[in-house]
Amino acid sequence: KAGVTQTPRYLIKTRGQQVTLSCSPISGHRSVSWYQQTPGQGLQFLFEYFSETQRNKGNFPGRFSGRQFSNSRSEMNVSTLELGDSALYLCASSPSSTSGEQYFGPGTRLTVT
Amino acid sequence: DQQVKQNSPSLSVQEGRISILNCDYTNSMFDYFLWYKKYPAEGPTFLISISSIKDKNEDGRFTVFLNKSAKHLSLHIVPSQPGDSAVYFCAATTSGTYKYIFGTGTRLKVLA
């Protein structure tokens, strides 16, 4: 089975621009979560989707948004980029609709200049 | 407010010895805990989990211990191998919230 894929792997954007990151979960997985990883902060939860519905979100400004499609693929969007948004963005999928292990993609490294 | 804390940023252990990684949490509503391993340029990989109804879970060389009264969990790796060198994250969640809180990670180096 193919793993979680994320595109693009690397991205350089300028302050004020917006960006869309994509995540394809493992086949059959309907739960997709997004995390931001920065040095010293660990993984910060952004949001979780299941069957196209956002079930929870973390403490991030409204510039961060996401969605999930009927095939479980997910996108996250960051508008009006700030330097502090530079991070590794990780997507994780899960086979379970309840608590359980997550399978992570390799991440998208976003650099904002 | 960091609800899940890994107070040791790094740990070095000799090959063949035991590695003990620690994690503390503050939210008493957490009822499911997980450990992940992360190599550079890769996403975290699930290692082992434990429900709050248990105090120990074993999987091969990996054992997780949960002390609910102390709000503390630990991951034991026995014996440690050089391939175990990675960053280890603990994570916690409350069933039904679909929100996982991660610690900041501990970098384990197993010396050959």
Short mmCIF file of C-alpha atoms in Angstrom, two decimals:
data_model
loop_
_atom_site.label_atom_id
_atom_site.label_comp_id
_atom_site.label_asym_id
_atom_site.label_seq_id
_atom_site.Cartn_x
_atom_site.Cartn_y
_atom_site.Cartn_z
CA LYS A 1 0.00 0.00 0.00
CA ALA A 2 1.33 3.43 -0.88
CA GLY A 3 2.04 5.71 2.05
CA VAL A 4 0.85 9.23 2.72
CA THR A 5 2.04 11.57 0.01
CA GLN A 6 2.44 15.30 0.26
CA THR A 7 3.05 17.80 -2.50
CA PRO A 8 5.06 19.81 -3.01
CA ARG A 9 7.95 18.69 -0.83
CA TYR A 10 9.62 22.08 -0.79
CA LEU A 11 8.22 25.55 -1.31
CA ILE A 12 9.59 29.07 -1.11
CA LYS A 13 7.13 31.91 -0.87
CA THR A 14 7.25 35.62 -0.15
CA ARG A 15 5.56 37.39 2.75
CA GLY A 16 1.97 38.29 1.92
CA GLN A 17 1.49 35.50 -0.60
CA GLN A 18 -0.77 32.53 -0.07
CA VAL A 19 0.04 28.84 -0.40
CA THR A 20 -1.85 25.58 -0.81
CA LEU A 21 -0.40 22.26 0.31
CA SER A 22 -1.80 18.90 -0.70
CA CYS A 23 -2.03 15.56 1.07
CA SER A 24 -3.12 12.17 -0.25
CA PRO A 25 -3.83 9.71 2.57
CA ILE A 26 -3.26 5.99 2.53
CA SER A 27 -5.98 4.27 0.54
CA GLY A 28 -8.98 3.56 2.76
CA HIS A 29 -8.00 6.10 5.41
CA ARG A 30 -10.70 8.69 5.96
CA SER A 31 -9.16 10.74 8.75
CA VAL A 32 -6.54 13.34 7.83
CA SER A 33 -4.76 15.64 10.27
CA TRP A 34 -2.34 18.49 9.66
CA TYR A 35 0.53 19.60 11.87
CA GLN A 36 3.08 22.38 11.85
CA GLN A 37 6.57 21.51 13.05
CA THR A 38 9.03 24.22 13.99
CA PRO A 39 12.35 23.90 15.86
CA GLY A 40 11.77 23.68 19.60
CA GLN A 41 7.97 23.54 19.27
CA GLY A 42 7.40 19.97 18.32
CA LEU A 43 4.33 19.19 16.25
CA GLN A 44 1.49 21.66 16.64
CA PHE A 45 -1.97 20.41 15.68
CA LEU A 46 -3.67 22.44 12.96
CA PHE A 47 -6.88 20.55 12.16
CA GLU A 48 -8.43 17.13 11.55
CA TYR A 49 -10.89 16.06 8.89
CA PHE A 50 -13.02 12.97 8.56
CA SER A 51 -15.36 12.36 5.65
CA GLU A 52 -15.03 15.99 4.51
CA THR A 53 -15.92 17.37 7.96
CA GLN A 54 -13.53 19.26 10.19
CA ARG A 55 -13.86 17.65 13.60
CA ASN A 56 -11.33 19.72 15.50
CA LYS A 57 -8.87 22.51 15.03
CA GLY A 58 -5.85 23.83 16.87
CA ASN A 59 -4.99 27.32 18.07
CA PHE A 60 -3.92 28.87 14.81
CA PRO A 61 -5.14 32.12 13.23
CA GLY A 62 -7.84 32.08 10.61
CA ARG A 63 -5.19 32.47 7.90
CA PHE A 64 -4.78 28.71 8.19
CA SER A 65 -7.59 26.74 6.63
CA GLY A 66 -8.13 23.32 5.20
CA ARG A 67 -10.56 21.08 3.46
CA GLN A 68 -11.06 17.46 2.57
CA PHE A 69 -12.46 16.06 -0.61
CA SER A 70 -14.77 13.08 -1.13
CA ASN A 71 -11.78 10.88 -2.02
CA SER A 72 -10.23 11.79 1.38
CA ARG A 73 -7.47 13.89 -0.18
CA SER A 74 -6.90 17.07 1.80
CA GLU A 75 -5.50 20.50 1.22
CA MET A 76 -4.43 23.20 3.61
CA ASN A 77 -4.16 26.84 2.71
CA VAL A 78 -2.24 29.62 4.38
CA SER A 79 -3.10 33.14 3.31
CA THR A 80 -1.08 36.32 3.83
CA LEU A 81 2.08 34.44 4.67
CA GLU A 82 4.29 35.66 7.50
CA LEU A 83 7.95 34.87 8.16
CA GLY A 84 6.88 32.84 11.21
CA ASP A 85 4.93 30.47 8.98
CA SER A 86 8.20 28.95 7.81
CA ALA A 87 7.98 25.36 9.01
CA LEU A 88 7.60 21.74 8.08
CA TYR A 89 3.93 20.95 7.48
CA LEU A 90 3.03 17.34 8.12
CA CYS A 91 -0.05 15.49 7.10
CA ALA A 92 -1.15 12.28 8.80
CA SER A 93 -3.88 9.82 7.96
CA SER A 94 -5.60 7.27 10.12
CA PRO A 95 -7.72 4.22 9.33
CA SER A 96 -9.86 4.73 12.37
CA SER A 97 -12.68 7.13 13.03
CA THR A 98 -11.67 7.05 16.70
CA SER A 99 -8.35 7.49 18.47
CA GLY A 100 -5.49 5.51 17.08
CA GLU A 101 -2.12 5.65 15.44
CA GLN A 102 -1.53 8.05 12.60
CA TYR A 103 0.58 7.54 9.51
CA PHE A 104 2.58 10.56 8.52
CA GLY A 105 3.72 11.82 5.17
CA PRO A 106 7.23 13.21 4.64
CA GLY A 107 6.04 16.79 5.00
CA THR A 108 6.21 19.98 2.97
CA ARG A 109 9.03 22.34 3.91
CA LEU A 110 7.71 25.89 3.53
CA THR A 111 10.12 28.79 3.62
CA VAL A 112 8.73 32.32 3.72
CA THR A 113 11.13 35.10 2.75
CA ASP B 1 0.56 26.07 27.52
CA GLN B 2 2.55 22.92 26.74
CA GLN B 3 0.26 20.10 27.84
CA VAL B 4 2.74 17.38 26.87
CA LYS B 5 6.36 17.85 27.89
CA GLN B 6 9.52 16.00 27.06
CA ASN B 7 12.03 17.65 29.33
CA SER B 8 15.12 15.94 27.96
CA PRO B 9 16.00 17.31 24.53
CA SER B 10 18.65 14.65 24.02
CA LEU B 11 19.86 11.32 25.35
CA SER B 12 22.91 9.19 24.57
CA VAL B 13 23.01 5.47 25.32
CA GLN B 14 25.48 2.70 24.60
CA GLU B 15 24.41 -0.01 22.18
CA GLY B 16 22.87 -2.95 24.00
CA ARG B 17 21.84 -0.90 27.03
CA ILE B 18 18.38 0.33 27.94
CA SER B 19 17.07 3.66 26.63
CA ILE B 20 14.44 5.37 28.75
CA LEU B 21 12.56 8.31 27.28
CA ASN B 22 10.22 10.28 29.48
CA CYS B 23 7.09 12.30 28.90
CA ASP B 24 4.89 14.28 31.28
CA TYR B 25 1.41 15.62 30.69
CA THR B 26 -0.84 18.03 32.50
CA ASN B 27 -4.30 17.35 31.10
CA SER B 28 -6.05 14.67 33.16
CA MET B 29 -8.58 14.18 30.34
CA PHE B 30 -5.96 12.53 28.11
CA ASP B 31 -6.80 8.83 27.83
CA TYR B 32 -4.65 7.58 24.96
CA PHE B 33 -0.94 8.00 24.50
CA LEU B 34 1.40 7.25 21.62
CA TRP B 35 5.10 7.26 20.82
CA TYR B 36 6.51 8.11 17.43
CA LYS B 37 10.02 7.95 16.00
CA LYS B 38 11.28 10.44 13.45
CA TYR B 39 14.30 10.22 11.19
CA PRO B 40 15.57 13.32 9.34
CA ALA B 41 13.68 14.18 6.17
CA GLU B 42 10.91 11.70 7.02
CA GLY B 43 7.58 11.99 8.76
CA PRO B 44 7.13 10.46 12.24
CA THR B 45 6.54 6.71 12.38
CA PHE B 46 4.18 5.17 14.91
CA LEU B 47 5.93 2.96 17.49
CA ILE B 48 3.60 1.99 20.30
CA SER B 49 0.55 3.24 22.15
CA ILE B 50 -1.21 2.77 25.46
CA SER B 51 -4.71 3.37 26.70
CA SER B 52 -5.28 4.89 30.11
CA ILE B 53 -6.93 1.67 31.27
CA LYS B 54 -3.52 -0.01 31.14
CA ASP B 55 -0.25 0.76 32.83
CA LYS B 56 2.05 -1.14 30.49
CA ASN B 57 2.18 -2.16 26.87
CA GLU B 58 4.93 -4.18 25.20
CA ASP B 59 5.88 -4.66 21.58
CA GLY B 60 9.17 -6.41 21.00
CA ARG B 61 12.02 -4.25 22.25
CA PHE B 62 9.64 -1.38 23.05
CA THR B 63 7.65 -1.03 26.27
CA VAL B 64 5.56 1.94 27.30
CA PHE B 65 4.70 2.53 30.95
CA LEU B 66 1.92 4.83 32.10
CA ASN B 67 1.66 6.29 35.60
CA LYS B 68 -1.67 8.11 35.65
CA SER B 69 -1.34 9.47 39.17
CA ALA B 70 1.97 11.11 38.24
CA LYS B 71 0.75 12.01 34.74
CA HIS B 72 3.91 10.44 33.40
CA LEU B 73 4.74 7.95 30.70
CA SER B 74 7.99 6.46 29.60
CA LEU B 75 9.28 4.48 26.65
CA HIS B 76 11.84 1.77 27.30
CA ILE B 77 13.94 0.38 24.46
CA VAL B 78 15.82 -2.81 25.30
CA PRO B 79 18.35 -3.52 23.93
CA SER B 80 19.13 -0.24 22.21
CA GLN B 81 20.51 -0.46 18.68
CA PRO B 82 22.30 2.17 16.56
CA GLY B 83 19.31 2.16 14.19
CA ASP B 84 17.18 3.46 17.06
CA SER B 85 18.99 6.81 16.83
CA ALA B 86 16.22 9.26 15.98
CA VAL B 87 13.95 11.88 17.53
CA TYR B 88 11.19 10.39 19.67
CA PHE B 89 7.88 12.18 20.21
CA CYS B 90 5.21 11.32 22.70
CA ALA B 91 1.63 12.33 21.95
CA ALA B 92 -1.61 12.36 23.88
CA THR B 93 -5.26 12.66 23.06
CA THR B 94 -8.70 12.54 24.62
CA SER B 95 -10.98 10.04 22.91
CA GLY B 96 -13.54 11.72 20.72
CA THR B 97 -11.61 14.97 20.26
CA TYR B 98 -9.51 13.76 17.28
CA LYS B 99 -6.81 16.17 18.45
CA TYR B 100 -3.34 14.93 19.28
CA ILE B 101 -0.94 16.96 21.40
CA PHE B 102 2.73 16.24 20.83
CA GLY B 103 5.74 16.83 22.99
CA THR B 104 8.77 18.65 21.64
CA GLY B 105 10.76 15.46 21.17
CA THR B 106 13.87 13.79 22.57
CA ARG B 107 16.83 13.10 20.30
CA LEU B 108 18.19 9.64 21.08
CA LYS B 109 21.70 8.71 20.02
CA VAL B 110 22.72 5.08 20.42
CA LEU B 111 26.48 4.75 20.42
CA ALA B 112 28.05 1.68 18.82
#
